[in-house]
């Protein structure tokens, strides 16, 4: 049994947070590389639970990282290269696991992106 399967399903009333699934689209940048942008996809309802905060080095500086667990109704095609948006907040999906033996729910481990300055 996975760690996510050991978790209890949140009640339907706890899934009051609205998320927009954003899918990546890679386009040529004109210099031989690609440019990644995200396009809004379907609207999903879920529950969010903070897991903690940590730090990592990026560009020689310490950057804080907040991680969360988001529980959604199961849907095909949800992958770690996508992200979830809730208003101005953006969450990078790091992993996706089925919750429970029937696979009716998905648990996404996410990292919250810092707001652009």
XYZ file of N, CA and C in Angstrom:
351
model
N 0.850 -1.171 0.000
C 0.000 0.000 0.000
C 0.899 1.238 0.000
N 0.637 2.166 -0.907
C 1.450 3.380 -0.980
C 1.076 4.316 0.158
N 1.908 5.304 0.354
C 1.648 6.302 1.387
C 0.331 7.027 1.126
N 0.066 7.346 -0.149
C -1.178 8.046 -0.486
C -2.381 7.151 -0.243
N -2.237 5.844 -0.505
C -3.350 4.926 -0.305
C -3.674 4.786 1.176
N -2.687 5.002 2.036
C -2.910 4.908 3.471
C -3.685 6.113 3.995
N -3.740 7.184 3.248
C -4.447 8.389 3.662
C -5.949 8.187 3.502
N -6.730 8.773 4.380
C -8.186 8.725 4.266
C -8.632 9.727 3.216
N -9.701 9.380 2.513
C -10.262 10.312 1.532
C -10.858 11.507 2.254
N -10.564 12.714 1.779
C -11.208 13.879 2.400
C -12.694 13.878 2.057
N -13.547 14.322 2.967
C -14.975 14.373 2.661
C -15.235 15.329 1.499
N -16.336 15.093 0.817
C -16.661 15.893 -0.366
C -16.767 17.377 -0.024
N -17.192 17.716 1.188
C -17.296 19.116 1.596
C -15.961 19.806 1.742
N -14.889 19.022 1.906
C -13.548 19.605 2.028
C -12.998 20.000 0.668
N -13.623 19.537 -0.381
C -13.144 19.847 -1.741
C -13.804 21.113 -2.261
N -13.567 22.184 -1.563
C -14.218 23.434 -1.944
C -13.287 24.383 -2.683
N -12.036 23.987 -2.865
C -11.082 24.846 -3.571
C -11.186 24.573 -5.068
N -11.279 25.634 -5.839
C -11.391 25.505 -7.293
C -10.012 25.662 -7.910
N -9.634 24.714 -8.751
C -8.346 24.727 -9.444
C -8.574 24.698 -10.948
N -7.674 25.318 -11.663
C -7.655 25.223 -13.117
C -6.428 24.407 -13.471
N -6.629 23.342 -14.231
C -5.517 22.526 -14.692
C -4.866 23.234 -15.873
N -3.574 23.492 -15.767
C -2.844 24.167 -16.844
C -1.906 23.172 -17.506
N -2.035 23.068 -18.821
C -1.229 22.122 -19.601
C -0.098 22.862 -20.308
N 1.098 22.226 -20.359
C 2.226 22.886 -21.025
C 2.127 22.786 -22.540
N 2.559 23.840 -23.198
C 2.661 23.875 -24.659
C 4.055 24.392 -24.981
N 4.842 23.579 -25.683
C 6.190 23.986 -26.087
C 6.145 24.505 -27.518
N 6.734 25.678 -27.717
C 6.775 26.302 -29.040
C 8.206 26.685 -29.360
N 8.577 26.689 -30.634
C 9.929 27.113 -30.990
C 10.151 28.580 -30.626
N 11.352 28.867 -30.120
C 11.639 30.250 -29.719
C 12.345 31.048 -30.810
N 12.607 30.425 -31.963
C 13.256 31.134 -33.063
C 14.768 31.095 -33.007
N 15.339 30.506 -31.965
C 16.786 30.419 -31.814
C 17.252 28.981 -31.677
N 16.411 28.034 -32.079
C 16.769 26.628 -32.005
C 16.322 25.938 -30.729
N 15.719 26.661 -29.822
C 15.226 26.085 -28.576
C 13.715 26.114 -28.535
N 13.183 25.932 -27.356
C 11.736 25.979 -27.203
C 11.366 26.932 -26.070
N 10.154 27.403 -26.144
C 9.567 28.271 -25.131
C 8.353 27.536 -24.584
N 8.264 27.391 -23.266
C 7.132 26.694 -22.658
C 6.164 27.710 -22.074
N 4.911 27.564 -22.447
C 3.846 28.348 -21.845
C 2.760 27.374 -21.397
N 1.860 27.832 -20.577
C 0.794 26.982 -20.065
C -0.550 27.530 -20.519
N -1.445 26.621 -20.929
C -2.787 27.012 -21.339
C -3.783 26.424 -20.347
N -4.803 27.203 -20.055
C -5.829 26.778 -19.101
C -6.637 25.629 -19.675
N -6.884 24.659 -18.827
C -7.680 23.495 -19.199
C -8.944 23.452 -18.358
N -9.337 22.253 -17.960
C -10.599 22.104 -17.227
C -10.538 22.639 -15.803
N -11.704 22.923 -15.274
C -11.882 23.359 -13.902
C -12.052 22.121 -13.028
N -11.306 22.055 -11.921
C -11.347 20.909 -11.013
C -11.618 21.406 -9.603
N -12.293 20.582 -8.813
C -12.526 20.895 -7.413
C -11.687 19.958 -6.576
N -11.046 20.490 -5.537
C -10.191 19.651 -4.718
C -9.990 20.203 -3.321
N -9.260 19.418 -2.543
C -8.889 19.805 -1.177
C -7.387 19.998 -1.148
N -6.944 21.011 -0.428
C -5.514 21.299 -0.332
C -5.093 21.221 1.129
N -3.922 20.631 1.333
C -3.386 20.479 2.686
C -1.908 20.837 2.659
N -1.460 21.782 3.479
C -0.037 22.116 3.502
C 0.769 20.973 4.102
N 1.935 20.712 3.533
C 2.820 19.660 4.040
C 4.021 20.225 4.769
N 4.473 21.388 4.358
C 5.621 21.984 5.022
C 6.353 22.929 4.091
N 7.445 23.431 4.597
C 8.269 24.354 3.819
C 9.717 23.933 3.946
N 10.467 24.254 2.950
C 11.886 23.949 2.959
C 12.632 24.991 2.156
N 13.910 24.768 1.975
C 14.732 25.678 1.177
C 15.536 24.879 0.181
N 15.848 25.518 -0.943
C 16.756 24.933 -1.919
C 17.550 26.071 -2.535
N 18.684 25.714 -3.076
C 19.526 26.711 -3.734
C 19.117 26.847 -5.181
N 18.983 28.075 -5.614
C 18.673 28.353 -7.016
C 19.433 29.608 -7.395
N 20.311 29.469 -8.355
C 21.104 30.616 -8.789
C 22.005 31.153 -7.697
N 22.460 30.279 -6.794
C 23.352 30.706 -5.730
C 22.665 31.333 -4.532
N 21.313 31.372 -4.546
C 20.577 31.942 -3.417
C 19.630 30.895 -2.838
N 19.358 31.044 -1.558
C 18.389 30.166 -0.911
C 16.984 30.631 -1.282
N 16.142 29.676 -1.634
C 14.773 29.978 -2.033
C 13.847 29.097 -1.206
N 12.812 29.687 -0.617
C 11.881 28.881 0.167
C 10.898 28.175 -0.761
N 10.531 26.952 -0.372
C 9.623 26.133 -1.164
C 8.534 25.599 -0.232
N 7.278 25.900 -0.548
C 6.149 25.382 0.228
C 5.556 24.203 -0.527
N 5.394 23.081 0.167
C 4.809 21.914 -0.479
C 3.421 21.643 0.094
N 2.561 21.081 -0.753
C 1.169 20.819 -0.395
C 0.743 19.478 -0.972
N -0.354 18.978 -0.451
C -1.017 17.799 -1.008
C -2.383 18.253 -1.490
N -2.691 17.995 -2.757
C -3.983 18.369 -3.328
C -4.692 17.085 -3.752
N -5.909 16.889 -3.242
C -6.697 15.708 -3.574
C -7.793 16.111 -4.548
N -7.835 15.401 -5.677
C -8.785 15.686 -6.750
C -9.533 14.415 -7.110
N -10.654 14.556 -7.794
C -11.347 13.416 -8.371
C -10.455 12.861 -9.481
N -10.391 11.545 -9.594
C -9.530 10.915 -10.605
C -9.937 11.341 -12.012
N -8.929 11.534 -12.837
C -9.144 11.881 -14.242
C -7.954 11.376 -15.032
N -8.166 10.933 -16.238
C -7.043 10.445 -17.039
C -6.162 11.589 -17.526
N -4.900 11.289 -17.697
C -3.990 12.241 -18.320
C -3.350 13.259 -17.415
N -3.584 13.216 -16.121
C -2.941 14.165 -15.209
C -1.487 13.749 -15.043
N -0.549 14.664 -15.293
C 0.873 14.313 -15.300
C 1.698 15.373 -14.579
N 2.910 14.993 -14.120
C 3.767 15.930 -13.394
C 4.279 17.123 -14.195
N 4.105 17.160 -15.517
C 4.552 18.344 -16.250
C 3.476 19.428 -16.289
N 2.322 19.153 -15.709
C 1.236 20.129 -15.657
C 1.323 20.917 -14.358
N 0.460 21.897 -14.231
C 0.378 22.634 -12.974
C -1.074 22.971 -12.687
N -1.329 23.354 -11.440
C -2.666 23.741 -11.002
C -2.643 25.207 -10.607
N -3.713 25.918 -10.924
C -3.838 27.332 -10.568
C -5.065 27.511 -9.691
N -4.913 28.312 -8.643
C -6.022 28.680 -7.768
C -5.929 30.182 -7.579
N -6.675 30.921 -8.380
C -6.565 32.381 -8.363
C -5.168 32.773 -8.807
N -4.470 33.613 -8.038
C -3.120 34.025 -8.432
C -2.041 33.000 -8.061
N -2.401 31.974 -7.305
C -1.423 30.968 -6.871
C -1.237 29.895 -7.940
N 0.017 29.444 -8.112
C 0.343 28.388 -9.057
C 1.076 27.283 -8.321
N 0.738 26.034 -8.655
C 1.327 24.872 -8.014
C 1.913 23.944 -9.071
N 3.210 23.668 -8.975
C 3.866 22.723 -9.870
C 3.587 21.317 -9.373
N 3.051 20.461 -10.223
C 2.768 19.079 -9.834
C 4.070 18.299 -9.864
N 4.422 17.693 -8.736
C 5.647 16.897 -8.629
C 5.380 15.412 -8.733
N 4.218 14.945 -8.247
C 3.859 13.530 -8.375
C 2.347 13.389 -8.319
N 1.859 12.297 -8.905
C 0.429 11.999 -8.932
C 0.267 10.532 -8.531
N -0.566 10.284 -7.525
C -0.828 8.922 -7.062
C -2.318 8.696 -6.928
N -2.755 7.448 -7.181
C -4.145 7.088 -6.937
C -4.346 6.917 -5.444
N -5.500 7.331 -4.970
C -5.836 7.206 -3.557
C -6.851 6.077 -3.407
N -6.492 5.066 -2.665
C -7.394 3.950 -2.410
C -7.367 2.907 -3.505
N -7.951 1.754 -3.230
C -7.892 0.641 -4.170
C -8.729 0.838 -5.430
N -9.750 1.651 -5.373
C -10.610 1.860 -6.548
C -10.112 2.944 -7.474
N -9.183 3.739 -7.023
C -8.619 4.788 -7.867
C -9.600 5.884 -8.226
N -10.531 6.196 -7.324
C -11.519 7.242 -7.610
C -10.973 8.630 -7.370
N -9.879 8.732 -6.647
C -9.281 10.026 -6.335
C -7.801 10.003 -6.668
N -7.251 11.186 -6.890
C -5.820 11.349 -7.119
C -5.254 12.286 -6.063
N -4.039 11.990 -5.624
C -3.323 12.864 -4.710
C -2.126 13.422 -5.460
N -2.061 14.734 -5.547
C -0.945 15.405 -6.207
C -0.064 16.041 -5.141
N 1.206 15.743 -5.177
C 2.167 16.455 -4.339
C 2.651 17.617 -5.183
N 2.533 18.805 -4.644
C 2.830 20.013 -5.418
C 3.763 20.930 -4.650
N 4.414 21.811 -5.395
C 5.196 22.896 -4.826
C 4.605 24.204 -5.299
N 4.423 25.116 -4.369
C 3.862 26.414 -4.726
C 4.937 27.282 -5.349
N 4.606 27.881 -6.487
C 5.537 28.769 -7.163
C 5.510 30.124 -6.490
N 6.656 30.785 -6.446
C 6.696 32.149 -5.928
C 6.033 33.084 -6.934
N 5.345 34.078 -6.421
C 4.717 35.067 -7.283
C 5.789 35.879 -7.984
N 5.548 36.192 -9.241
C 6.497 37.010 -10.002
C 6.512 38.424 -9.436
N 7.698 38.975 -9.331
C 7.831 40.325 -8.779
C 7.437 41.361 -9.782
